[in-house]
Short mmCIF file of C-alpha atoms and ligand atoms in Angstrom, two decimals:
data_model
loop_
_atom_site.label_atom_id
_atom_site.label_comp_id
_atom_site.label_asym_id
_atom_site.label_seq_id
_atom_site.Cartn_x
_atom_site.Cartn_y
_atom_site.Cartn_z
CA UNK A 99 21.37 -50.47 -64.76
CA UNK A 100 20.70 -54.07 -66.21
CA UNK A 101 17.98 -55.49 -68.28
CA UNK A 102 16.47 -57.98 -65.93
CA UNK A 103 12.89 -56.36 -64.69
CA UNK A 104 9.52 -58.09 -63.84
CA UNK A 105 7.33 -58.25 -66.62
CA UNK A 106 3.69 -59.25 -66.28
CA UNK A 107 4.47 -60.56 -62.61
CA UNK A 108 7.77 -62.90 -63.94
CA UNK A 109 11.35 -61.56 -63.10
CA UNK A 110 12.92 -61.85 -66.99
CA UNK A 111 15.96 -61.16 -68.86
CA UNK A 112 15.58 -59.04 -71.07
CA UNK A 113 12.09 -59.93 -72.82
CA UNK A 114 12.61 -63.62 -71.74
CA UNK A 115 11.18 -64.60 -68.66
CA UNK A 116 13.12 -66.85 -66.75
CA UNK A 117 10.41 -69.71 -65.91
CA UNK A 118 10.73 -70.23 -69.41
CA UNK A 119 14.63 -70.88 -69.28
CA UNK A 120 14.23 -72.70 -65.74
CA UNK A 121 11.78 -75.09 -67.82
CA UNK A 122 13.93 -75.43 -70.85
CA UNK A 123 17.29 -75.55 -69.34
CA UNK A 124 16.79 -76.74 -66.04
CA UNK A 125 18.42 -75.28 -62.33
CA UNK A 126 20.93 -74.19 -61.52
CA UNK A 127 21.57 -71.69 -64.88
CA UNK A 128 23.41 -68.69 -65.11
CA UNK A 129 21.68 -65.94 -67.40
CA UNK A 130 23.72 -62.92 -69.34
CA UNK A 131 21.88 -60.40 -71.14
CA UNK A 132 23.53 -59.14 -74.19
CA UNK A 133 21.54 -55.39 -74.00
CA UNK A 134 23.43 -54.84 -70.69
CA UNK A 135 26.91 -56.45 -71.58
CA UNK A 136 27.27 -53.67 -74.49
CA UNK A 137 25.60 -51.06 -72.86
CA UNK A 138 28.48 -51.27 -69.51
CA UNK A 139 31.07 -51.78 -72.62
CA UNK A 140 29.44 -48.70 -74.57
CA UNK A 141 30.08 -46.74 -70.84
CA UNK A 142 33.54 -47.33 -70.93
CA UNK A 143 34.84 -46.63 -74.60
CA UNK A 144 32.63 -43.45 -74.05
CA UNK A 145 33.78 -42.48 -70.53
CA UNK A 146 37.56 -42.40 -73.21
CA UNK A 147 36.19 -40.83 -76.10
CA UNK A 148 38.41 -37.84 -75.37
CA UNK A 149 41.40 -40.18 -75.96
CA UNK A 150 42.49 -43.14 -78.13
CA UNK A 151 42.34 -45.89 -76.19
CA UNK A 152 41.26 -49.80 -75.57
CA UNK A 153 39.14 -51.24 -73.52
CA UNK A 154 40.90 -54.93 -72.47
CA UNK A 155 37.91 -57.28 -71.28
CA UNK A 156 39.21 -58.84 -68.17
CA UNK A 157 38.46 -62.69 -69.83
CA UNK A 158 38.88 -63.91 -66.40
CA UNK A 159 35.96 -62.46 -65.04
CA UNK A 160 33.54 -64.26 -67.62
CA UNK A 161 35.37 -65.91 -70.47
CA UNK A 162 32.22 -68.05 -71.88
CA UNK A 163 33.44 -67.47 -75.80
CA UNK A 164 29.84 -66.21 -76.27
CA UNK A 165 30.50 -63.22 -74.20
CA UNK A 166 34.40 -62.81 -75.13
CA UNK A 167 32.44 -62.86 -79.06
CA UNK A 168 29.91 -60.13 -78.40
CA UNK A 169 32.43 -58.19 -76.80
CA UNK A 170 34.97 -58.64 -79.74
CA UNK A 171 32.23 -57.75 -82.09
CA UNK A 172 31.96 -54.11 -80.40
CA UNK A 173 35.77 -53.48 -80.56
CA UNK A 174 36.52 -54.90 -77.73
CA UNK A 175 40.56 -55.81 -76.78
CA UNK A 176 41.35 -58.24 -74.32
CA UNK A 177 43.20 -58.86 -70.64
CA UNK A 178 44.00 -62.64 -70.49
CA UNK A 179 46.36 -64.01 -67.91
CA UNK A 180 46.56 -67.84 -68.90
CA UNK A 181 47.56 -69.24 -71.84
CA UNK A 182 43.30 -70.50 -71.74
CA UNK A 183 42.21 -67.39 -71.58
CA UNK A 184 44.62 -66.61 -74.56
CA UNK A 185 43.13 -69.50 -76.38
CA UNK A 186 39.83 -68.25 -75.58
CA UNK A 187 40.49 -64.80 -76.89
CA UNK A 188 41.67 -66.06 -80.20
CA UNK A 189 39.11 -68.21 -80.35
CA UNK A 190 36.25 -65.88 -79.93
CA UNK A 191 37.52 -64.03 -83.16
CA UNK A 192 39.72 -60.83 -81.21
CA UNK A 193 43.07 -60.51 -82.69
CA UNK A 194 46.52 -60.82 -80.69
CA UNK A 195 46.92 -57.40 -81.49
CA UNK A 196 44.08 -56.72 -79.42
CA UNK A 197 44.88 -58.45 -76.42
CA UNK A 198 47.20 -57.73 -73.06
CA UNK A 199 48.72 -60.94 -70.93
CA UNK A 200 48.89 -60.25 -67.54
CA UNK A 201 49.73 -62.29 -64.26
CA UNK A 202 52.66 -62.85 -62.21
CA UNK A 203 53.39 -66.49 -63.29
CA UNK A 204 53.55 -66.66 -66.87
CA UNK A 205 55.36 -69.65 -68.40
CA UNK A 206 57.49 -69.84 -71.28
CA UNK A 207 55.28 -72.29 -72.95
CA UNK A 208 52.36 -69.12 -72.67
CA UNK A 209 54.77 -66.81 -74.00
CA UNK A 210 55.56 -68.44 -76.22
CA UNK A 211 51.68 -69.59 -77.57
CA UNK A 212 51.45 -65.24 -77.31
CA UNK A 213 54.25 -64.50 -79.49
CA UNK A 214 53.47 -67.43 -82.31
CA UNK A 215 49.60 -66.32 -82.17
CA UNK A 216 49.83 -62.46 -81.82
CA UNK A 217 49.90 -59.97 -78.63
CA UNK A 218 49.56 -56.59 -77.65
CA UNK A 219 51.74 -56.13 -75.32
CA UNK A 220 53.38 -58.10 -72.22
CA UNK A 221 52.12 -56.70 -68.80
CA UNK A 222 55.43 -58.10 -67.03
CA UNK A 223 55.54 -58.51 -63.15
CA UNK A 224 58.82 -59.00 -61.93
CA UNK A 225 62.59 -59.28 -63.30
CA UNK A 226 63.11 -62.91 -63.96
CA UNK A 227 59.79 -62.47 -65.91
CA UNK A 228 61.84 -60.23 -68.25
CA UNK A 229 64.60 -62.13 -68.11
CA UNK A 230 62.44 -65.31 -69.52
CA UNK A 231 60.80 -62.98 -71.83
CA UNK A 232 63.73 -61.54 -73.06
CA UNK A 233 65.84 -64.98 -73.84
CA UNK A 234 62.47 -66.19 -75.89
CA UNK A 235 62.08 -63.75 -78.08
CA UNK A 236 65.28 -63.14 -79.10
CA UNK A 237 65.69 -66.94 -79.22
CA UNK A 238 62.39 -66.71 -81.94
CA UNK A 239 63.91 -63.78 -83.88
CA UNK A 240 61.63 -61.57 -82.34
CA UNK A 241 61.12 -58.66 -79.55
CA UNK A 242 58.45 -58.54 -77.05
CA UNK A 243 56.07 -55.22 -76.47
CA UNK A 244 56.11 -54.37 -72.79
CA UNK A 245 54.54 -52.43 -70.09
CA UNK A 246 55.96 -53.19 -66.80
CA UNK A 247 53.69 -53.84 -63.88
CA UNK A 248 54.17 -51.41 -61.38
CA UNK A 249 53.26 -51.41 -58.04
CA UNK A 250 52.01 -48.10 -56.22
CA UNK A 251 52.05 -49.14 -52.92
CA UNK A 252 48.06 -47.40 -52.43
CA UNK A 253 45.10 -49.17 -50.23
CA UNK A 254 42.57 -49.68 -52.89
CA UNK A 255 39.88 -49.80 -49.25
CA UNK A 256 38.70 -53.24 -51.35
CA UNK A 257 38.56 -57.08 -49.83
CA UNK A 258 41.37 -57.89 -49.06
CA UNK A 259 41.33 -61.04 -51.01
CA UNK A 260 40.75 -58.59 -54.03
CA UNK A 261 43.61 -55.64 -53.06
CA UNK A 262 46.38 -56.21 -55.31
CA UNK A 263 48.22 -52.52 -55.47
CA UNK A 264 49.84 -52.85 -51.73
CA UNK A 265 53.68 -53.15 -51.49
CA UNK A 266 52.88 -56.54 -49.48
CA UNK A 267 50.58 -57.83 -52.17
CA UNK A 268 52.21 -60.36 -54.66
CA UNK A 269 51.68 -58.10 -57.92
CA UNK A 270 54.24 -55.87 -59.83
CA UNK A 271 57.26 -54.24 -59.25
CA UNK A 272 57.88 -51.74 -56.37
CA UNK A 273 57.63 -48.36 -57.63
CA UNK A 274 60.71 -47.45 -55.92
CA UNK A 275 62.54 -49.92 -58.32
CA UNK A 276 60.34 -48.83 -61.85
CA UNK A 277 63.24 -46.97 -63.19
CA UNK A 278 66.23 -49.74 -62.20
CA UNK A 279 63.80 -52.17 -64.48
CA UNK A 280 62.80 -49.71 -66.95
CA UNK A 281 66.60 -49.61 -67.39
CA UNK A 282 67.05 -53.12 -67.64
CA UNK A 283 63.89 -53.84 -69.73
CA UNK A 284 65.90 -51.22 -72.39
CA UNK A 285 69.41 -52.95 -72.45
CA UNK A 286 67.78 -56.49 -73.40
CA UNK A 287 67.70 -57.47 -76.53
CA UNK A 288 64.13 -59.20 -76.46
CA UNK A 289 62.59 -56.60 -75.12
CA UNK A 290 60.76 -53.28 -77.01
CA UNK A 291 59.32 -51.16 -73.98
CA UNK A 292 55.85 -49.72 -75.02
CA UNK A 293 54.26 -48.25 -71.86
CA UNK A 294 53.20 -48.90 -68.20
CA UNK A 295 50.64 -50.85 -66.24
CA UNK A 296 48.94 -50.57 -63.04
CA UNK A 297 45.80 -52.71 -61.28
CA UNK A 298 45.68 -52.17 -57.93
CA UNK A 299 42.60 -54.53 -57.42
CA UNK A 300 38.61 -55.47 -57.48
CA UNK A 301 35.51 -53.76 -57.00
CA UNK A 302 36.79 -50.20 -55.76
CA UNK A 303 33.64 -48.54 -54.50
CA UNK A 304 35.92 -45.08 -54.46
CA UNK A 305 37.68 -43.43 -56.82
CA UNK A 306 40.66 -41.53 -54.27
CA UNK A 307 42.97 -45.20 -54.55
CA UNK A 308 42.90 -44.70 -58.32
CA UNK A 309 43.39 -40.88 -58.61
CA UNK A 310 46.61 -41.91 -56.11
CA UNK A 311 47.96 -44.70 -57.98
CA UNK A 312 47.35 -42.34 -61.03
CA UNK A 313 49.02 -39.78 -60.01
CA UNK A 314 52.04 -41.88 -59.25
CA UNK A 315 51.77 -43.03 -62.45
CA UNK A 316 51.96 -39.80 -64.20
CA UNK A 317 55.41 -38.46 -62.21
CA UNK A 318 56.75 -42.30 -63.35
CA UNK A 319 56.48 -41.24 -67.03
CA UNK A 320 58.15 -38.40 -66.66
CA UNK A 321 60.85 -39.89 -65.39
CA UNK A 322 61.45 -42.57 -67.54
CA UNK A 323 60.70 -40.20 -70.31
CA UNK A 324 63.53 -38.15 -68.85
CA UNK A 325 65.67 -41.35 -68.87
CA UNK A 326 64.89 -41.98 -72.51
CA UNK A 327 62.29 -44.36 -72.63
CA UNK A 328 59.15 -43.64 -75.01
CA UNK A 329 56.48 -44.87 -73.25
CA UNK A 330 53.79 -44.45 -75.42
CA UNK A 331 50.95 -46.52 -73.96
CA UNK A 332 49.31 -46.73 -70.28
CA UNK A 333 47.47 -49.95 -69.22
CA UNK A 334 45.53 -48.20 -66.00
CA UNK A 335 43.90 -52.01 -65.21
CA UNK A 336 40.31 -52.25 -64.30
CA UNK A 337 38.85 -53.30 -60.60
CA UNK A 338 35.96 -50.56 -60.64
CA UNK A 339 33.17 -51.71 -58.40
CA UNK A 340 29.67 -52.38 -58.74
CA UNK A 341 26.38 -52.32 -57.02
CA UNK A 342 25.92 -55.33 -55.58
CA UNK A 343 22.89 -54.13 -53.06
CA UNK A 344 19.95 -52.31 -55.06
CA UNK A 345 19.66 -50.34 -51.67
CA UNK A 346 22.91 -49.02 -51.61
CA UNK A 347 24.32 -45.99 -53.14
CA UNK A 348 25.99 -46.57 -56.23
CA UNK A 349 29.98 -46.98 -56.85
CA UNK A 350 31.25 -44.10 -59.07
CA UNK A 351 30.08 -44.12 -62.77
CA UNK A 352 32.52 -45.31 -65.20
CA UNK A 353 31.99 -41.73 -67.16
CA UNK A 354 33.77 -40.15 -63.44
CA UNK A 355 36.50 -43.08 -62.99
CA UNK A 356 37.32 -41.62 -67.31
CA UNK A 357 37.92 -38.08 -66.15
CA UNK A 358 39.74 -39.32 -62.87
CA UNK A 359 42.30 -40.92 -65.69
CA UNK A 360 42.11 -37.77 -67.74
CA UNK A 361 42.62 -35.31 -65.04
CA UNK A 362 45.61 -37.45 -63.75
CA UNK A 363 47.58 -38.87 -66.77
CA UNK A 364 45.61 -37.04 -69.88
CA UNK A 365 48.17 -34.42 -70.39
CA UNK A 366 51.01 -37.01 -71.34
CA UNK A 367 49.47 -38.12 -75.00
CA UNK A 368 49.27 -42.05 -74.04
CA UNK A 369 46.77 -44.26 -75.66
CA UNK A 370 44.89 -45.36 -72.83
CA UNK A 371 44.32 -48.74 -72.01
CA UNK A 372 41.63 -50.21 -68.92
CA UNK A 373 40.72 -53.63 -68.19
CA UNK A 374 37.27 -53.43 -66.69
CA UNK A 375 35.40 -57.21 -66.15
CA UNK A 376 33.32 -57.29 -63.32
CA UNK A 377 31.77 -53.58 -64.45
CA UNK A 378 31.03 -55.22 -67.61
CA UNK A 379 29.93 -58.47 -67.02
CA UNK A 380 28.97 -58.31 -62.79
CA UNK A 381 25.00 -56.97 -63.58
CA UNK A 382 24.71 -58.49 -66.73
CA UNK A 383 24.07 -62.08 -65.00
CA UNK A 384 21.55 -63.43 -62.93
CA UNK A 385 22.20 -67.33 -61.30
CA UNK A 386 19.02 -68.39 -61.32
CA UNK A 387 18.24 -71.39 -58.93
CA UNK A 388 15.35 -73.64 -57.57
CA UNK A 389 13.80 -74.02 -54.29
CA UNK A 390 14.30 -77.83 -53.08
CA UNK A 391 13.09 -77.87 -49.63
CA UNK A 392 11.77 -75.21 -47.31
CA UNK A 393 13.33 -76.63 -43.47
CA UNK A 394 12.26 -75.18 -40.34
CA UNK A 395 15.22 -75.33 -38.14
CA UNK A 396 15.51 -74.04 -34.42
CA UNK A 397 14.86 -70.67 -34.34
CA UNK A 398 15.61 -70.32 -38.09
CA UNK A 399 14.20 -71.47 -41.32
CA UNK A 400 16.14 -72.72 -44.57
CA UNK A 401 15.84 -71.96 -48.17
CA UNK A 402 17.84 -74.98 -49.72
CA UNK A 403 18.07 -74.36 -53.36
CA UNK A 404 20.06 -76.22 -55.81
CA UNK A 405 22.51 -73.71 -56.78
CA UNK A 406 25.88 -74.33 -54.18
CA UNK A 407 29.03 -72.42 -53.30
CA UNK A 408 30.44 -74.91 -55.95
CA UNK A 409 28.55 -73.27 -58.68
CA UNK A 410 29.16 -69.44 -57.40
CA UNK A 411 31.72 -69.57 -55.03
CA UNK A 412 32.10 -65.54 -54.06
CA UNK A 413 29.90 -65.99 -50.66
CA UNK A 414 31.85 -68.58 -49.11
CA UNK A 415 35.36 -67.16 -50.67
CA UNK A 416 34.89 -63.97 -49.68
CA UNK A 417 31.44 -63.37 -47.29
CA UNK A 418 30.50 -61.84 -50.64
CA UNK A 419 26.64 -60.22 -50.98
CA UNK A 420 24.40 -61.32 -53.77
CA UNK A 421 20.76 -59.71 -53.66
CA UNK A 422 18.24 -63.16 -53.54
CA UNK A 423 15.11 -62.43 -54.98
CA UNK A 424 12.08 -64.73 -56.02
CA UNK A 425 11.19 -64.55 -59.67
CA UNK A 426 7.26 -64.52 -59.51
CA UNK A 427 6.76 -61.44 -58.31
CA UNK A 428 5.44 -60.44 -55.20
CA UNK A 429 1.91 -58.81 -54.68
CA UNK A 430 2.74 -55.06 -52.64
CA UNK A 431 2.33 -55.68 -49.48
CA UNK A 432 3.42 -59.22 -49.47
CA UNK A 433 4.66 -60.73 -46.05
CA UNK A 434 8.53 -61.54 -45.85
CA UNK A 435 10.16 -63.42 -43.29
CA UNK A 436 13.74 -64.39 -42.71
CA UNK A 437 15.46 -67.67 -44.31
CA UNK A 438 19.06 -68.49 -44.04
CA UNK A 439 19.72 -69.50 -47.93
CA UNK A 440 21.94 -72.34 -48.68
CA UNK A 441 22.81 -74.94 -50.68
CA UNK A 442 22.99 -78.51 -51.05
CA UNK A 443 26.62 -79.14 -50.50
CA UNK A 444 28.34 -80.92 -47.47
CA UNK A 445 29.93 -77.77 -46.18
CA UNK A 446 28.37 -75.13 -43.54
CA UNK A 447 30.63 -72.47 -45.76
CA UNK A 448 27.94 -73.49 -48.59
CA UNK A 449 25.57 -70.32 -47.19
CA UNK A 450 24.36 -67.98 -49.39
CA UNK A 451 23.12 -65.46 -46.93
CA UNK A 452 21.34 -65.45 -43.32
CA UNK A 453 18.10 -64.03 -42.37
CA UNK A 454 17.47 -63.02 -46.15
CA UNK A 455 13.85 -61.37 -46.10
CA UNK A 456 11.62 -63.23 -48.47
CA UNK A 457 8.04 -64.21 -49.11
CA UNK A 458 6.87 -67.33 -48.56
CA UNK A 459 8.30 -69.79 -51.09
CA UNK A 460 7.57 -73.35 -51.71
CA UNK A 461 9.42 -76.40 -53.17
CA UNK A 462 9.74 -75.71 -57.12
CA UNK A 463 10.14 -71.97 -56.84
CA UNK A 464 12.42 -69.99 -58.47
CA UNK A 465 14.96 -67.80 -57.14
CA UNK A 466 17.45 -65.86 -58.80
CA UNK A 467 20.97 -64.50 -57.00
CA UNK A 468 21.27 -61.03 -58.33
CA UNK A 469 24.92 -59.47 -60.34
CA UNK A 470 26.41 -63.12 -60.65
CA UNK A 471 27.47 -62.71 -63.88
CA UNK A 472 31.22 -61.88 -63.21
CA UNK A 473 33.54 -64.22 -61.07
CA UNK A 474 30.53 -66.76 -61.37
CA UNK A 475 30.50 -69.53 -63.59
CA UNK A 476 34.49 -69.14 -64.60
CA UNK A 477 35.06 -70.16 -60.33
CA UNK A 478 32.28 -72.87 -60.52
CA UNK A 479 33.33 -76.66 -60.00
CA UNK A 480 32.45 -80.09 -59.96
CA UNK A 481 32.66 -80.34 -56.18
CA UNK A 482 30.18 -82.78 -55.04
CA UNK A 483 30.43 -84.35 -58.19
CA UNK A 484 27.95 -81.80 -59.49
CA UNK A 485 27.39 -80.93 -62.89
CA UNK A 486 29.46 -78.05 -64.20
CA UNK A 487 26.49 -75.04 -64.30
CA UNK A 488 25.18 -73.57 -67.68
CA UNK A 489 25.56 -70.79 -69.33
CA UNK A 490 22.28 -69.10 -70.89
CA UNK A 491 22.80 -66.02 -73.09
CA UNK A 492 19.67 -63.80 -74.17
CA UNK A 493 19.08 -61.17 -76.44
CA UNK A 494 15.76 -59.16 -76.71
CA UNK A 495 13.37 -62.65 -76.91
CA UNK A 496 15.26 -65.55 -77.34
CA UNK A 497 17.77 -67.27 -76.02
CA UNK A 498 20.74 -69.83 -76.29
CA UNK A 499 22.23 -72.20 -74.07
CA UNK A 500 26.03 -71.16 -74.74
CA UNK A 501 27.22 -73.68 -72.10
CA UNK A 502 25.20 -76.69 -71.89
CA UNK A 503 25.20 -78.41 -68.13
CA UNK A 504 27.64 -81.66 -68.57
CA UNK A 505 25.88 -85.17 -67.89
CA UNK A 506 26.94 -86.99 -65.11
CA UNK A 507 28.48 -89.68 -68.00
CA UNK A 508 30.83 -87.10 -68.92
CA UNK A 509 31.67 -86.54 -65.86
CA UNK A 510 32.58 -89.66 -64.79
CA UNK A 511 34.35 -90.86 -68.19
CA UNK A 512 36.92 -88.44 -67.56
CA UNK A 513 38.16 -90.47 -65.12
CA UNK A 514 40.22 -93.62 -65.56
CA UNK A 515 40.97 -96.70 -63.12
CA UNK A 516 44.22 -97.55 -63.86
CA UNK A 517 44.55 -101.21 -65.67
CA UNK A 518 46.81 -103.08 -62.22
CA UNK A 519 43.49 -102.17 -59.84
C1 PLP B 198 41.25 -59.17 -62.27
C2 PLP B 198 41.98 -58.19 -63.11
C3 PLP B 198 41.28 -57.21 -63.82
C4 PLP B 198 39.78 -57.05 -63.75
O1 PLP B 198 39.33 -56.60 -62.51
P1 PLP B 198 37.80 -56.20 -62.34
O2 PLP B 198 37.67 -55.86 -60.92
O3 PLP B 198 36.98 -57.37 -62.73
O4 PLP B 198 37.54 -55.02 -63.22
C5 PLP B 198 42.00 -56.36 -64.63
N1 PLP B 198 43.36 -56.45 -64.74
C6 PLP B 198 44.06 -57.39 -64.05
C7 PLP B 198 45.52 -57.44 -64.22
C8 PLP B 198 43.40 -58.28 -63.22
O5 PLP B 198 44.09 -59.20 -62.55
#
């Protein structure tokens, strides 16, 4: 469920309608409502209520420091996995005890920026990782709270772009090997062992990959615990899906993904820890864009808006489905015919969708792309030398603009022609 509806014959967000942004911000804009950002978040911390636990906001799904704040506010920990993202976080007001760092290539400059400012825990991905880890902190007087990212070796049935818990996929550590680096992880001296972590990817649209990769995770703890290690904490990473088609039955509730945790790990008296972000954020943003040209083509008509693949990038990365639908509203019974929606950019791979059924639409219309509002404006570019797109946050009926669209100036005074051309 979200909170963008037609009201009085205008799709809106919230109580906002979104002519009203188009005309005060301009097009392209992405649109968050905060109703539906804390009512996925209040899903979560309730589908754990039987537990303690923390829900880590995976910041690289949306990390606008609006949203990261509002999240923050409701108790919200973090999953960052770039010293940015870190930055972000501590910016937005959540504390480093409140936030994870994940990712396979951490540097020792982030680690470093994590253990000066304040972490969590580690989420560590391979050996030399430790090793680097390790040598810091005890360098800095200090020891490092780990999980260790283990790998399951289960098909998450996701994109494959967006599988991450295969043994060929670049992420963790074998499970085969947990308890050779558990070991290790113990007998250095910059290293305090706290718990384990899993993610085995993106938008899982069934629950059976996690209740495997669960499981596994349950028999691991009692085998480390067996080899001595207290692992107190378990980091079961996010990737839960969403409905991206309104006509398509719905991925599993976040309330049934909380007792697939509890009937697989609940018994071992962990504090849980998740990192959902595109089940928070995904249907709590709209990109709403404006018609440019109608074309008729052979065989084919065009809907050329001004929103591109630079501005959200999952339909040309990934063949990725966002519902299109007109903002005015249109009267039952309405004729729709097919366009092929694209955008402005020099590349055929800038195609929204094909044969999209729509009403007629002119030059000037509105049109917003449905559950853009995770892995959306944090992939935008420039490309095409194209403004950076907004950011428009709105609670009940007002608004704020919580990225403003960059001029072209700025732009181009971030370059420099070196002095000897
Ligand atoms: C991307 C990522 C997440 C979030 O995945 P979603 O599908 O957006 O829930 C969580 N944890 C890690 C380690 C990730 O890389």
């Amino acid at each position: 469920m979200d909170h963008f509806n037609y009201q009085g014959g205008v799709l809106c967000a919230e109580d906002v309608p979104l002519t009203r942004i188009a005309a005060e911000v301009g097009t392209p804009v992405y649109v968050y409502s905060a109703a539906t950002l804390r009512r996925h978040f209040g899903l979560f911390r309730q589908a754990l209520d039987w537990t303690d636990h923390l829900v880590c906001f995976a910041v690289k799904a949306n990390s606008n420091l609006a949203v990261l704040k509002l999240m923050g506010d409701l108790g919200a920990g973090m999953d960052v996995v770039s010293g940015g993202e870190y930055a972000r976080a501590r910016a937005a007001g959540v504390p480093g005890d409140r936030i994870v760092f994940s990712g396979v290539g951490k540097t020792v400059a982030e680690m470093r920026q994590a253990l000066e400012g304040g972490i969590r825990q580690f989420n560590v991905e391979s050996e030399p990782e430790l090793h680097a880890l390790s040598q810091l902190a005890d360098s800095m007087g200090v020891t490092a709270p780990v999980a260790i990212r283990i790998n399951p070796d289960v098909d998450a049935k996701t994109h494959e772009k967006i599988a991450t818990g295969k043994s060929e996929n670049k992420f963790g550590i074998p499970i085969a090997r947990a308890r050779q680096v558990y070991a290790e992880a113990a007998s250095l001296p910059g290293i305090s062992v706290v718990g384990v972590d899993m993610h085995i990817g993106s938008q899982l649209t069934d629950l059976e990959p996690f209740r495997q990769a669960y499981t596994k995770m349950a028999g691991l703890v009692r085998a480390l615990r067996a080899d001595g290690h207290a692992i107190t904490r378990l980091d079961m990473g996010g990737g839960l899906g969403i409905p991206y088609r309104r006509d398509n039955s719905a991925p599993p509730l976040p309330i049934e993904y909380g007792q697939v945790i509890r009937d697989t790990v609940g018994d071992l008296g962990c504090e849980i820890e998740i990192e959902p972000g595109r089940n928070i954020v995904g249907n709590a943003g709209i990109l709403l864009t404006s018609v440019i040209y109608v074309k008729e083509g052979e065989g084919r008509n065009f809907l050329i808006v001004d929103a591109a693949m630079n501005d959200l990038l999952r339909p040309a990365m990934y063949g990725a489905h966002h519902d299109i639908v007109p903002v005015r509203e249109p009267l039952p019974g309405t004729e729709v015919q097919p366009f092929d929606v694209v955008g402005p950019v020099c590349e055929t791979g800038d195609t929204f969708q094909k044969g999209t059924q729509l009403p007629a639409l002119a030059a000037g219309d509105l049109v917003a792309f449905r559950s853009a509002g995770a892995y959306g404006a944090v992939m935008a570019s420039e490309y095409n030398t194209r403004p950076l797109v907004p950011e428009v946050l709105v609670q009940d009926d007002h608004f704020a603009v919580i990225r403003a669209r960059p001029t072209v100036e700025e732009i181009l005074n971030r370059d420099t022609i070196p002095e000897w051309l």
